[in-house]
C-alpha cells in the first residue's frame, strides 16, 4: 500500500530524493490553464529551496517531450483555426513550425530539467518486462517508473491517481490520492 504525503509534509522530506512524474513537469513548464499548475509550481519551489535532490529518468523525459510537442501542436491548430484533418501531427512536427516548437521544448527540458535534476536509470531485465506484462492500474511506462522509485527509495511526486494502489511513497496535491491515507 502506498504512503502519501501532502504539501504540508515537505519539510519532513528534506533529505529525501523526489522523483518527478511527467505530469508534474508538464504542469510546471507547459501551463495550459489547469488548476494544478500553481500547486505543483509551489511544491517545486519548496523542494528547490529545501535543496531536495530531484530526479527523473529517460521515460519521464520522453513522455514530457512527446506531450509538450502535442500541446504545441494543439495550440498551433487553435491559433490558426486549422482542423486535425488539414494538418496531421506528423506533418506539423516535420514542418518548420513543428521543428521550431520541438527546438523550444528541447531547450526548456535542457535548461529546466537536465540541468536541475539528477537522471536515474535502470537496465530492465527480461524478468522485469515479463512482470510488467500484467493488467493493473498502471500503464506500461508507469510500471517502469514505479520500479525505479522502489529500487532507489525515491518519493514519487505525481498527480496520477493510477499510482494509488502502488507500493510507493507518494507526494501529491491530488485529494483523490490523499483520501487513500
CSV table of C-alpha atoms in Angstrom, one decimal, residues 13-18 44-54:
chain,number,residue,atom,x,y,z
A,13,UNK,CA,11.2,15.1,3.4
A,14,UNK,CA,14.3,17.3,3.4
A,15,UNK,CA,16.9,14.6,3.0
A,16,UNK,CA,14.8,12.5,0.5
A,17,UNK,CA,15.2,12.3,-3.2
A,18,UNK,CA,12.0,13.2,-5.1
A,44,UNK,CA,8.7,22.6,-6.9
A,45,UNK,CA,9.8,25.9,-5.4
A,46,UNK,CA,9.7,24.4,-1.9
A,47,UNK,CA,11.8,21.4,-2.9
A,48,UNK,CA,14.4,23.7,-4.6
A,49,UNK,CA,14.6,25.9,-1.5
A,50,UNK,CA,14.9,22.9,0.7
A,51,UNK,CA,17.6,21.5,-1.6
A,52,UNK,CA,16.0,18.2,-2.1
A,53,UNK,CA,17.6,16.1,-4.8
A,54,UNK,CA,15.1,16.0,-7.7
